[in-house]
Short mmCIF file of C-alpha atoms and ligand atoms in Angstrom, two decimals:
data_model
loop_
_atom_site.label_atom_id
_atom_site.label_comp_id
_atom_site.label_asym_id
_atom_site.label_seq_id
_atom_site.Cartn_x
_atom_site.Cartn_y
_atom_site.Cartn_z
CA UNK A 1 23.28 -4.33 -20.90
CA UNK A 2 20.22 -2.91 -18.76
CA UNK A 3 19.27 -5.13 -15.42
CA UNK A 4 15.68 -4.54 -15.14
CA UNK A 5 13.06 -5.53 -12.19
CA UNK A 6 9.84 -6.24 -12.86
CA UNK A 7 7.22 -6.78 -10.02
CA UNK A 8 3.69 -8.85 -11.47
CA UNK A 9 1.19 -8.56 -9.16
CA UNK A 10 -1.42 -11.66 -7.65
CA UNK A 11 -4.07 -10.92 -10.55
CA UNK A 12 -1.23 -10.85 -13.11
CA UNK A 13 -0.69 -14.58 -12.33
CA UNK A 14 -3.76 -15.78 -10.80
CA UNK A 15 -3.57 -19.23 -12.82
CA UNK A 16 -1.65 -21.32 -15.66
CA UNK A 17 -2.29 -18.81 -18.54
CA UNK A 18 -1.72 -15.83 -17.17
CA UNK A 19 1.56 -17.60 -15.57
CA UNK A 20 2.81 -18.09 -19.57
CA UNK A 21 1.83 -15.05 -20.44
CA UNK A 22 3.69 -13.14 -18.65
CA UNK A 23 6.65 -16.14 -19.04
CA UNK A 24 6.86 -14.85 -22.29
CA UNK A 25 7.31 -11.02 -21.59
CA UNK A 26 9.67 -11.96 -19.35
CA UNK A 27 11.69 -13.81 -22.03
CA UNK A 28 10.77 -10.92 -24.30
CA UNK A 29 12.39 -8.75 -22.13
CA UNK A 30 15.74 -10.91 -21.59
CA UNK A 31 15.64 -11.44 -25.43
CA UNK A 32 16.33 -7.39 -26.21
CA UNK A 33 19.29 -7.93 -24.16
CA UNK A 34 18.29 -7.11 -20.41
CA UNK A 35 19.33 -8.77 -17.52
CA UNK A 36 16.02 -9.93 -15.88
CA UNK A 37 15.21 -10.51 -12.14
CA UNK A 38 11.31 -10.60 -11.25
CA UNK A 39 9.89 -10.14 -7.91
CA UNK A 40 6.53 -12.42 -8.08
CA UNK A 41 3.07 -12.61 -5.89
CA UNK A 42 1.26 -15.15 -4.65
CA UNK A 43 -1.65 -16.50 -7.33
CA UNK A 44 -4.99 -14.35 -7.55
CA UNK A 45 -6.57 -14.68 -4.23
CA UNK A 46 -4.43 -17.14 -2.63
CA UNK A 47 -2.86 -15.25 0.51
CA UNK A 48 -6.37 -14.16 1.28
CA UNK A 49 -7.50 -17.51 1.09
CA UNK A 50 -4.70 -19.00 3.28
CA UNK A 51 -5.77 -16.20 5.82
CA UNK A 52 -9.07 -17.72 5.72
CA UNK A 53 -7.70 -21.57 6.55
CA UNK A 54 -5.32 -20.29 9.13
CA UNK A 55 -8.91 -18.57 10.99
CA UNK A 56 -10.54 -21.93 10.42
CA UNK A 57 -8.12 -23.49 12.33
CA UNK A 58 -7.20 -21.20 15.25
CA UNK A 59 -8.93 -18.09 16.44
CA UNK A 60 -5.55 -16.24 16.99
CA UNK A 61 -2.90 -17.91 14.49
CA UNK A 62 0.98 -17.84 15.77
CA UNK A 63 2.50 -15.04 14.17
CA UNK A 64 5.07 -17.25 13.39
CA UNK A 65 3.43 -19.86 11.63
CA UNK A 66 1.17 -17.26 10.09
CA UNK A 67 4.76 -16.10 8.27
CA UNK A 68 5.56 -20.14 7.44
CA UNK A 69 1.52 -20.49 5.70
CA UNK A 70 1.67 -16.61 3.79
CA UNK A 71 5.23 -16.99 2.33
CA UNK A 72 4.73 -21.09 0.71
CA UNK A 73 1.55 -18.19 -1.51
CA UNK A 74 4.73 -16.90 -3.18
CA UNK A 75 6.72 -20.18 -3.33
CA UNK A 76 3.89 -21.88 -5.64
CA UNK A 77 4.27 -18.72 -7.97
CA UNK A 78 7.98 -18.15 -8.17
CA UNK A 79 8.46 -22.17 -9.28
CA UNK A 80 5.67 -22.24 -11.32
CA UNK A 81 6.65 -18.92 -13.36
CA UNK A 82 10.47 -20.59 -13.59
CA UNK A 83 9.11 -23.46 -15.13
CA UNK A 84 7.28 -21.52 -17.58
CA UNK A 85 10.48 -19.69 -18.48
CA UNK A 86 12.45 -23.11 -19.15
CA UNK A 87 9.72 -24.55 -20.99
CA UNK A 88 10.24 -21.50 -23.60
CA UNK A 89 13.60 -22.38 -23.74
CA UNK A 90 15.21 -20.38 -21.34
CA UNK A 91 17.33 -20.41 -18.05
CA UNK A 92 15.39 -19.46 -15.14
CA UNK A 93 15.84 -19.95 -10.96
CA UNK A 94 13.53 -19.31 -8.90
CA UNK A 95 14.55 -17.98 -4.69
CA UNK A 96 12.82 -17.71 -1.95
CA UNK A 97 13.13 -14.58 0.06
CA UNK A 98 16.17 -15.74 2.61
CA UNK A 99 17.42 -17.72 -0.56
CA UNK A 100 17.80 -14.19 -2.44
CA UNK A 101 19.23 -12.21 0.90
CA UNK A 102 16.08 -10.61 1.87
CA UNK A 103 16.94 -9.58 5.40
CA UNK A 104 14.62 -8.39 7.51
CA UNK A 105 13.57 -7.30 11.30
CA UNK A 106 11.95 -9.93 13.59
CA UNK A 107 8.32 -8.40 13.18
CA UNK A 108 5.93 -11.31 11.65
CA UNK A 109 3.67 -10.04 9.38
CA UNK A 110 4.72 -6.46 9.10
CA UNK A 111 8.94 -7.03 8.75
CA UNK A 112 11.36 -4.37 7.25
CA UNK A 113 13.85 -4.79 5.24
CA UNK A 114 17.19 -4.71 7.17
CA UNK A 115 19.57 -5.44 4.34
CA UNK A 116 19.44 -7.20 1.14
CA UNK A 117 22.32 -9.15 -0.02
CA UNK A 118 21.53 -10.71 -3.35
CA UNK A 119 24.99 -12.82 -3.72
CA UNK A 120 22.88 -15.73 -5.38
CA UNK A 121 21.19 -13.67 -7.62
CA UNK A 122 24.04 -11.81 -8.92
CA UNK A 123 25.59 -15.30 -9.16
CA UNK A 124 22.36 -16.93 -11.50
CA UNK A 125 22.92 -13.66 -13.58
CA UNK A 126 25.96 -13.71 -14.50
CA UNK A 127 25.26 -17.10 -15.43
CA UNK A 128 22.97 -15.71 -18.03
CA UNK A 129 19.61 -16.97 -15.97
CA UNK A 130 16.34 -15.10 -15.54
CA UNK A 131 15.93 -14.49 -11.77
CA UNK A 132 12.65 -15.26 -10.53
CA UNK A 133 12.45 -14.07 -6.41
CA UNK A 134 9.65 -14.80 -4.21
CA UNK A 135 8.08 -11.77 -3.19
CA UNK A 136 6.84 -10.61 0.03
CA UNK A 137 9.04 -12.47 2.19
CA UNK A 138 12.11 -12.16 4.06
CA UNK A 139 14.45 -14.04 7.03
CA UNK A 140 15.72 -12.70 10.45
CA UNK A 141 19.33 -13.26 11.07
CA UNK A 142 18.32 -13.91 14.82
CA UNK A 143 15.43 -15.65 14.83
CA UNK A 144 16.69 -17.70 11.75
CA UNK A 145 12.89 -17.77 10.78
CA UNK A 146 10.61 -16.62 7.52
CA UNK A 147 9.16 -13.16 8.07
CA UNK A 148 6.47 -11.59 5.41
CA UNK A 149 6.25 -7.77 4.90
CA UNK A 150 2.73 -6.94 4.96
CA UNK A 151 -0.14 -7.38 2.94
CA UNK A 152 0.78 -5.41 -0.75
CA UNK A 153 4.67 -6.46 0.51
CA UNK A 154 5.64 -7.77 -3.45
CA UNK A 155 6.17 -4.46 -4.15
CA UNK A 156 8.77 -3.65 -1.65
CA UNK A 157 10.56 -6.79 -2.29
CA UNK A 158 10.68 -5.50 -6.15
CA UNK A 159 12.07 -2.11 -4.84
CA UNK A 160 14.34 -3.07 -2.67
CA UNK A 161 15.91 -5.88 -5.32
CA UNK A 162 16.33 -2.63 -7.53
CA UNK A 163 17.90 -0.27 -5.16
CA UNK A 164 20.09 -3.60 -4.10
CA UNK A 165 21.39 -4.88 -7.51
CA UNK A 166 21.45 -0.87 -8.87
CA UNK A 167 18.89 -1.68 -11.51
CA UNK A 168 18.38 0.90 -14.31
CA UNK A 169 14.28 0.36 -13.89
CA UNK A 170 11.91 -0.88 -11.35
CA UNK A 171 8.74 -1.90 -13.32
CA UNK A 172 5.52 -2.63 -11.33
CA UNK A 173 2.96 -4.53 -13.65
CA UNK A 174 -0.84 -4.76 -12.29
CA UNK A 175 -4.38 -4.96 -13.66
CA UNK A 176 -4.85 -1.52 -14.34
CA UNK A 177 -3.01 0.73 -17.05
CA UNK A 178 -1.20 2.38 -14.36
CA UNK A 179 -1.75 4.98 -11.47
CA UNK A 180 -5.28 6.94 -12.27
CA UNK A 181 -7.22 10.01 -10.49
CA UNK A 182 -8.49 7.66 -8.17
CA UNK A 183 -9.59 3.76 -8.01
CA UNK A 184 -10.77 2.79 -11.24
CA UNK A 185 -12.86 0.21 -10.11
CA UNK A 186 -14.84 2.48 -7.95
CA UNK A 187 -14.34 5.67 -10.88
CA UNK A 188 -14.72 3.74 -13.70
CA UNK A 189 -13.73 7.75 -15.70
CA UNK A 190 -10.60 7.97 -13.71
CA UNK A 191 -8.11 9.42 -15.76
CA UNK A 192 -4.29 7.36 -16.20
CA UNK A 193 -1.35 10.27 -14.94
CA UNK A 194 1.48 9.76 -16.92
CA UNK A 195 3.65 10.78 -14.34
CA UNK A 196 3.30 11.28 -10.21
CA UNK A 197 5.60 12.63 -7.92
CA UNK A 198 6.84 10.10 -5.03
CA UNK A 199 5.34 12.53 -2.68
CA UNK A 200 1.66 12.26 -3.81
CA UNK A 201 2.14 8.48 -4.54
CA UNK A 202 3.11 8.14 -0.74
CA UNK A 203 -0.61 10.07 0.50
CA UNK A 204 -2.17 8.33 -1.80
CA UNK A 205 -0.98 5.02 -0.85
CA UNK A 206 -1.39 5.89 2.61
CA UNK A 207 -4.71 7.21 1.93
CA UNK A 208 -6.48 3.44 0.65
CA UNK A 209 -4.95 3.90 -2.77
CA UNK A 210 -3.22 0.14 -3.15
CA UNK A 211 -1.88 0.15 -6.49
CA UNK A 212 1.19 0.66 -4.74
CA UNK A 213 2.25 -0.35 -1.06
CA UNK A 214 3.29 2.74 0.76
CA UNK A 215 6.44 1.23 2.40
CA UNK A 216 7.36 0.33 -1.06
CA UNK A 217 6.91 4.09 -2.16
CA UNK A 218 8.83 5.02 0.67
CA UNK A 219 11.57 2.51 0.05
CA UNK A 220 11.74 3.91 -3.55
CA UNK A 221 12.09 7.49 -2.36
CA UNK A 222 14.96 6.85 0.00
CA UNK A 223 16.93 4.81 -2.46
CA UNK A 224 16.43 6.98 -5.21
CA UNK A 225 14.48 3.92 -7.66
CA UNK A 226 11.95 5.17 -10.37
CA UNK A 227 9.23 3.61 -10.62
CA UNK A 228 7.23 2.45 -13.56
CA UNK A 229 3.60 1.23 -12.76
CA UNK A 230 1.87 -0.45 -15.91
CA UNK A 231 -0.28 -3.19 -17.24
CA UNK A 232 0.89 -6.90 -17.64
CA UNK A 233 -2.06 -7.04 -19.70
CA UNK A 234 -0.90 -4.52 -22.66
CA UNK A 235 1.86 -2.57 -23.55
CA UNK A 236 0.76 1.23 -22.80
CA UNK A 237 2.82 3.05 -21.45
CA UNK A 238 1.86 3.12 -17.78
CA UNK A 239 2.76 5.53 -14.65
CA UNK A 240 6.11 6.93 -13.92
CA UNK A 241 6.41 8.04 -10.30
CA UNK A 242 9.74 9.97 -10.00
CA UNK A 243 11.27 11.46 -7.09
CA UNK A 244 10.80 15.54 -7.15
CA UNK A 245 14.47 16.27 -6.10
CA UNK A 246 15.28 14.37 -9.36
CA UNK A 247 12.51 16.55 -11.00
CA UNK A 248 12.46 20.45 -9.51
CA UNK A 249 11.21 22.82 -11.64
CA UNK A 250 10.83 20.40 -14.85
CA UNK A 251 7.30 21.01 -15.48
CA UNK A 252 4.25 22.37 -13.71
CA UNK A 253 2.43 19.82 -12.32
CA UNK A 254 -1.16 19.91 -11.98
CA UNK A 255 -2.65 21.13 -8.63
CA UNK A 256 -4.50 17.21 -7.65
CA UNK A 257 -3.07 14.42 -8.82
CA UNK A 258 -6.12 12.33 -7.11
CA UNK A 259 -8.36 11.12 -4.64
CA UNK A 260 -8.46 8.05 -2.56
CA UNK A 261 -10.51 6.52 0.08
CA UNK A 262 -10.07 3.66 2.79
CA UNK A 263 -12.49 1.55 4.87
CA UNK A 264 -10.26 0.05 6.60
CA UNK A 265 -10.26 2.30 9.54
CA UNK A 266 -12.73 2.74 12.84
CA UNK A 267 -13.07 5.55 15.00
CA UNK A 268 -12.39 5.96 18.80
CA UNK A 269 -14.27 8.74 20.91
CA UNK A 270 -12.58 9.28 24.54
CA UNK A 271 -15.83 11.01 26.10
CA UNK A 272 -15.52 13.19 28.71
CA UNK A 273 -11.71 13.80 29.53
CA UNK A 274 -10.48 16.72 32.09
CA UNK A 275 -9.32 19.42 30.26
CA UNK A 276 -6.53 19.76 31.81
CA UNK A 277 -2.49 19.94 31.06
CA UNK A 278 -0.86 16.25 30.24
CA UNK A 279 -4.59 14.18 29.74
CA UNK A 280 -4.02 13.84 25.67
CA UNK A 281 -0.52 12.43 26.66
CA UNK A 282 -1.33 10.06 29.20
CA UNK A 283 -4.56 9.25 26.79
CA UNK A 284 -1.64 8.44 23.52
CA UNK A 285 0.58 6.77 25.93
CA UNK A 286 -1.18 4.37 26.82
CA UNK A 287 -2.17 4.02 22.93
CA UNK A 288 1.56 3.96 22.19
CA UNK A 289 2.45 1.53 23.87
CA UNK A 290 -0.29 -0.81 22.47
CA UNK A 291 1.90 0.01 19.06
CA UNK A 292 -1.27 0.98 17.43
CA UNK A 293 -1.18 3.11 14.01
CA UNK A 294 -3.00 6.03 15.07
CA UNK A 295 -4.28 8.59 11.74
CA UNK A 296 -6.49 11.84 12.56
CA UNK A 297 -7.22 13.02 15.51
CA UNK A 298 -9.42 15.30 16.90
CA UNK A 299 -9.74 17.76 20.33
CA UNK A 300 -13.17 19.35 20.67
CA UNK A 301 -13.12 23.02 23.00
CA UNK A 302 -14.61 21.81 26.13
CA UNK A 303 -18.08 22.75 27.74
CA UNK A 304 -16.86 25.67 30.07
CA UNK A 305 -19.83 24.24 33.03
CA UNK A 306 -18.08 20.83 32.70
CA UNK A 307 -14.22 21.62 31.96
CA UNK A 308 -14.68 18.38 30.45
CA UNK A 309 -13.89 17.82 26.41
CA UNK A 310 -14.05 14.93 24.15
CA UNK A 311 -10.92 13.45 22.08
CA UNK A 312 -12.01 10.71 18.64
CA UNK A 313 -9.09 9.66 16.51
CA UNK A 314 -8.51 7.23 14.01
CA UNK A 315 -6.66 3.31 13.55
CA UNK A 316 -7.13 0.67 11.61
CA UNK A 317 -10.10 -1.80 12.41
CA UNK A 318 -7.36 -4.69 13.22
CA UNK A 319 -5.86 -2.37 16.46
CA UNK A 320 -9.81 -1.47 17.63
CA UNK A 321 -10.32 -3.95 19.87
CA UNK A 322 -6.47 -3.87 21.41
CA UNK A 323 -6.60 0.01 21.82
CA UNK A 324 -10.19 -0.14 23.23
CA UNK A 325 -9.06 -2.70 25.90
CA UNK A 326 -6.27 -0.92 27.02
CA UNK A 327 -8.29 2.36 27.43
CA UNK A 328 -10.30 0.92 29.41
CA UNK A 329 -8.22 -0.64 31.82
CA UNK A 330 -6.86 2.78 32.82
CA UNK A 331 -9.82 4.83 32.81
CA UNK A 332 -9.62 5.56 36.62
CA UNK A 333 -6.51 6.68 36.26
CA UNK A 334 -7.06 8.95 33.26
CA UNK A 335 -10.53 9.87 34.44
CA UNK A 336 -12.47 10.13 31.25
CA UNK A 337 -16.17 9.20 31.35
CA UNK A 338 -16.63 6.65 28.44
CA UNK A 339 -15.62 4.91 25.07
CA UNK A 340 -17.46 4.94 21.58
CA UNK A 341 -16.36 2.57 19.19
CA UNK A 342 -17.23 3.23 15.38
CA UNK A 343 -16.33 1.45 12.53
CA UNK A 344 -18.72 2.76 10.10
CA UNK A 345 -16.04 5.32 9.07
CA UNK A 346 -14.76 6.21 5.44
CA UNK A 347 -11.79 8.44 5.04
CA UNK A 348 -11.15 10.60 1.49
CA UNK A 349 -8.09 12.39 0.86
CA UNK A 350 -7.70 14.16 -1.99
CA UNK A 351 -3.84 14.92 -2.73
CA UNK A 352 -1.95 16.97 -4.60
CA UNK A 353 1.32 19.36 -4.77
CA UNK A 354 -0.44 21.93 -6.20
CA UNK A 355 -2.67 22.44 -3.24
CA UNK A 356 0.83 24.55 -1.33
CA UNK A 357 0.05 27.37 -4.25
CA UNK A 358 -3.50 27.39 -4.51
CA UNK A 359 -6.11 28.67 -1.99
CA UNK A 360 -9.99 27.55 -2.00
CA UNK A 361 -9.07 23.87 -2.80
CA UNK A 362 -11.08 23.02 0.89
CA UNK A 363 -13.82 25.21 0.61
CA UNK A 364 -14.10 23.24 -3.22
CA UNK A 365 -14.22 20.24 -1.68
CA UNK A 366 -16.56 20.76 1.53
CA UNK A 367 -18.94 22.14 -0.87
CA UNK A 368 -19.16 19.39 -3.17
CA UNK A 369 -19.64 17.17 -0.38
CA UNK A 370 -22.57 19.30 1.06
CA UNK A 371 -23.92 19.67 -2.59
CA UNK A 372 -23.98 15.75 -2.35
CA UNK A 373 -25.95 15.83 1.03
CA UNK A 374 -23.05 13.82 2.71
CA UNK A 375 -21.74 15.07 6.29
CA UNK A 376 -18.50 15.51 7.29
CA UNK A 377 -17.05 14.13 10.63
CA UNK A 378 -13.66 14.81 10.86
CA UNK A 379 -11.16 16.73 9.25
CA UNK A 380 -7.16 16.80 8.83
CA UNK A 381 -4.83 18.50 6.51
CA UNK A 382 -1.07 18.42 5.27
CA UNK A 383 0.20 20.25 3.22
CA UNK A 384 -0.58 18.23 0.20
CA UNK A 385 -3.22 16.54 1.11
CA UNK A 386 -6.79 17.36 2.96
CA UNK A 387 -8.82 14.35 4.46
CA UNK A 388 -12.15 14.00 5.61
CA UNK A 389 -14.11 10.98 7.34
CA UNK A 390 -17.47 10.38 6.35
CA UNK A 391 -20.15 7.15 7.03
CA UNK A 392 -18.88 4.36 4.78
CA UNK A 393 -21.54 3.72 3.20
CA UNK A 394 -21.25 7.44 1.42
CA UNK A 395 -17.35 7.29 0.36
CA UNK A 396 -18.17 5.76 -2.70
CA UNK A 397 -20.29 8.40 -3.52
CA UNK A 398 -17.89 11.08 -2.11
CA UNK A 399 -15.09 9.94 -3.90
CA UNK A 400 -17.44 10.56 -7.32
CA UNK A 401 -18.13 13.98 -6.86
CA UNK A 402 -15.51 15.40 -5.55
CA UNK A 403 -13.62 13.38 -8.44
CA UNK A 404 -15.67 15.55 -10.90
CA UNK A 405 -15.74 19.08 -8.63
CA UNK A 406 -11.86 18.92 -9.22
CA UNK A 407 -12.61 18.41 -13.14
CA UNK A 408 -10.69 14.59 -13.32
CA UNK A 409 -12.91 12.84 -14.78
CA UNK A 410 -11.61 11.55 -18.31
CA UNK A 411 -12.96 11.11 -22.06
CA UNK A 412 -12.53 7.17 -21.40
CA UNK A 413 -13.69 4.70 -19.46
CA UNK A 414 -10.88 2.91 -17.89
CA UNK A 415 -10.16 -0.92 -18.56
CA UNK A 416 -9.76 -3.29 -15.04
CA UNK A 417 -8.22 -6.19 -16.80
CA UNK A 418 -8.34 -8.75 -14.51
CA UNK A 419 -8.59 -9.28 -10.50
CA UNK A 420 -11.38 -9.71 -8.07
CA UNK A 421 -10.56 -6.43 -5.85
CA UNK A 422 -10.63 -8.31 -2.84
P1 LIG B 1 -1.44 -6.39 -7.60
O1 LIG B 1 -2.10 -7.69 -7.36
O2 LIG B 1 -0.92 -6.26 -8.99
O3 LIG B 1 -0.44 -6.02 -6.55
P2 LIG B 1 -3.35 -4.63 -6.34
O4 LIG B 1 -4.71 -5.23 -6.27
O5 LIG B 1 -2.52 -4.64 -5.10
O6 LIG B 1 -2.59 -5.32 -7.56
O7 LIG B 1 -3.43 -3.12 -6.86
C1 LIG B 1 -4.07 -2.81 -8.07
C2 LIG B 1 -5.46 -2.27 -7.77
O8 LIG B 1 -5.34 -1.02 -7.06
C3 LIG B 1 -6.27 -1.91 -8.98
O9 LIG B 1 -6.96 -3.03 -9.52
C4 LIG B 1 -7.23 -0.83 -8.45
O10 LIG B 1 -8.51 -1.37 -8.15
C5 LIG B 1 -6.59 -0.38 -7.14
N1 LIG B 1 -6.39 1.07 -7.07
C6 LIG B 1 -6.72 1.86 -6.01
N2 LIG B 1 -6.44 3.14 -6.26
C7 LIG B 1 -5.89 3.19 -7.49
C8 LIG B 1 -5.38 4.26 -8.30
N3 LIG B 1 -5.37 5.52 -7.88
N4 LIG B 1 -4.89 3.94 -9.52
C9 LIG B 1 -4.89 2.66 -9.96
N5 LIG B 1 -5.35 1.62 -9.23
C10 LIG B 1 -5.85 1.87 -8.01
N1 LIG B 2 0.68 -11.91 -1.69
C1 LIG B 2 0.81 -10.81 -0.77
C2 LIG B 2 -0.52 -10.12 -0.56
O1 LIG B 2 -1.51 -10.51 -1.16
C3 LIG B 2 1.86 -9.83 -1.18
C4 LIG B 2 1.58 -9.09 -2.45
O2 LIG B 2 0.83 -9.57 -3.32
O3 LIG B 2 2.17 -8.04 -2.65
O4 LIG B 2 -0.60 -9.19 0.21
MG1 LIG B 3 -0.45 -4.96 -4.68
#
């Protein structure tokens, strides 16, 4: 008998039909003989929309209670989906994340997994039930209260119940077929990869590509869990994202598996810093400590009559303000001349583990970009990946042509089945 975890995303049961639909793959899936334990999201829209109340309502939420409103999303789902399960004539519990052993760090609203000790759910299996978990949610051992694991956090919770309980597959059903060239929604001739290495999928997911969450990736990688990313809506056959130790020398890969782009991120410009020994650590200290995510960065050469020099990098919108505030309370001290704030950014970053073998793939992509008329601001490379930041109101338009100067586009156009991209 094969345990398998399946993950259904917020669009996958964003109200009472799609709940029984995918009741009955679930039962379809216990009925060949699996074992069954599903990690489930919170309705369509809902966590967004309980975001919105808890802003109504407070300008700066509690953290705490924040964790108490995001994680009842998930509750609704996971009790809902159970009772579609029974009412097809099978046994089905439902858990919520501390009921299923999801143990996490303190952090509200951006927890990690500490341990997972799934006694119940081992328990309701052997029983011969269908385990339904609430994703996205955990508990803290010390605190003794309800963390959440960040926005996307369902699919860690699905990874992490697969590494745990030594499932044979981790399947992540969504709205799209699977894991394409780059957003479908915004490339509507992405092309589907049957198959991405664990590597890629992590720049791409930290790159703005949310088909998977990057922590889940990451939790996959280090626990050795395949992943399968497919459609609840069909049965094709979906994304495999393997990990390349598991994989070396199998096949050649192609040189990009894909581009994506984020808008979630501002720039900062320190103007006019000394350029002089120990300023760009005092400058990240103080940045550190404000436990801001910081992305590219960039050191221009300074003007020689000035010995002066200017430092932007890049953070999410949501740490702008915090980082900004900080700065500026120790400018004396670190003696630059101003701040610029700008978060009119859009970042592309086109990936791929081909790009280690092959030379040309940046002056490829800077030209298609010029050839497009669209100017690029900053610039940052690893060795799979190249990004650039652009105005936002160009990425869209960036991520199209150099989509087609890397020859991805595909034959079809590709089917969003459901969900509101928010
Ligand atoms: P779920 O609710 O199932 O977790 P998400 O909305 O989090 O689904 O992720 C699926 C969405 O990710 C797709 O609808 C698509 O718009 C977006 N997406 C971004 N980049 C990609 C990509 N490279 N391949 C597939 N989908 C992508
Ligand atoms: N419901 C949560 C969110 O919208 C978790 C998830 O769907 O993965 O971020
Ligand atoms: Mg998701």
């Amino acid at each position: 008998m094969s345990l398998i975890v399946q993950k259904y995303g917020g669009s996958s049961v964003a109200d009472a039909e799609s709940i029984k639909r995918v009741a009955k793959r679930i039962v379809e899936t216990r009925k060949a003989g699996n074992e069954v334990v599903v990690a489930v999201s919170a309705m369509g829209d809902t966590t967004d929309e309980l975001l919105d109340l808890a802003h109504e309502v407070a300008p700066i939420p509690a953290p705490r209670e924040m964790d108490m409103l995001l994680s009842a999303g998930e509750r609704i789902s996971m009790a809902l989906l159970a009772m579609a399960i029974e009412s097809l004539g099978h046994d089905a519990r439902s858990f919520t994340g501390s009921q299923a052993g999801m143990i996490t760090d303190a952090r509200h609203g951006a927890a990690r997994i500490v341990d997972v000790t799934p006694v119940r759910l081992r328990e309701a299996l052997d029983e011969g039930a269908i385990v339904i978990v609430a994703g996205f949610q955990g508990f803290n051992r010390d605190t003794k209260d309800i963390t959440t694991l960040g926005r996307g956090g369902s699919d860690t919770t699905a990874v992490a119940l697969a590494a745990a309980l030594n499932a044979d597959v981790c399947e992540i059903y969504t709205d799209v077929d699977g894991i394409f060239s780059a957003d479908p929604r915004i490339v509507p001739n992405a092309h589907k990869l049957d198959r991405i290495s664990s590597e890629e999928m992590l720049e791409l997911a930290a790159n703005g590509a949310k088909v998977l969450y990057i922590r889940a990736v990451e939790y996959a990688r280090r626990h050795g869990v395949t992943l399968h990313v497919r459609s609840s809506f069909n049965n094709n056959e979906g994304t495999i994202v393997y990990n390349e130790t598991e994989n070396e020398g199998a096949m050649e890969e192609p040189m990009i598996a894909g581009v994506a782009t984020d808008l979630s991120e501002a720039k900062i410009t320190v103007v006019g810093v000394p350029d002089i020994p120990g300023k760009a650590a005092q400058i990240f200290t103080i940045v550190a400590k404000t436990g801001a995510n910081i992305d590219m960065i960039v050191q221009n050469v300074s003007a020689a009559s000035t010995g002066l020099t200017d430092i932007s990098f890049t953070l999410p919108k949501s740490e702008g303000q915090l980082v900004l505030t900080s700065l500026r309370a120790e400018q004396e001290e670190t003696g630059f001349k101003a701040l610029q704030y700008d978060d009119q950014i859009g970042k592309l970053a086109l990936v791929g583990a081909g790009m280690r073998t092959n030379a040309g793939v940046s002056a490829k992509l800077f030209t298609a970009l010029f050839e497009a008329g669209i100017n690029i601001e900053m610039i940052s490379t690893s060795e799979i990946r190249i990004s650039v930041v652009t105005r936002a109101d160009t990425i869209n338009d960036a991520l199209r042509v150099v989509h087609t100067a890397f020859g991805l586009d595909g034959d079809t156009e590709a089917v969003v089945h459901a969900g509101t991209g928010r």
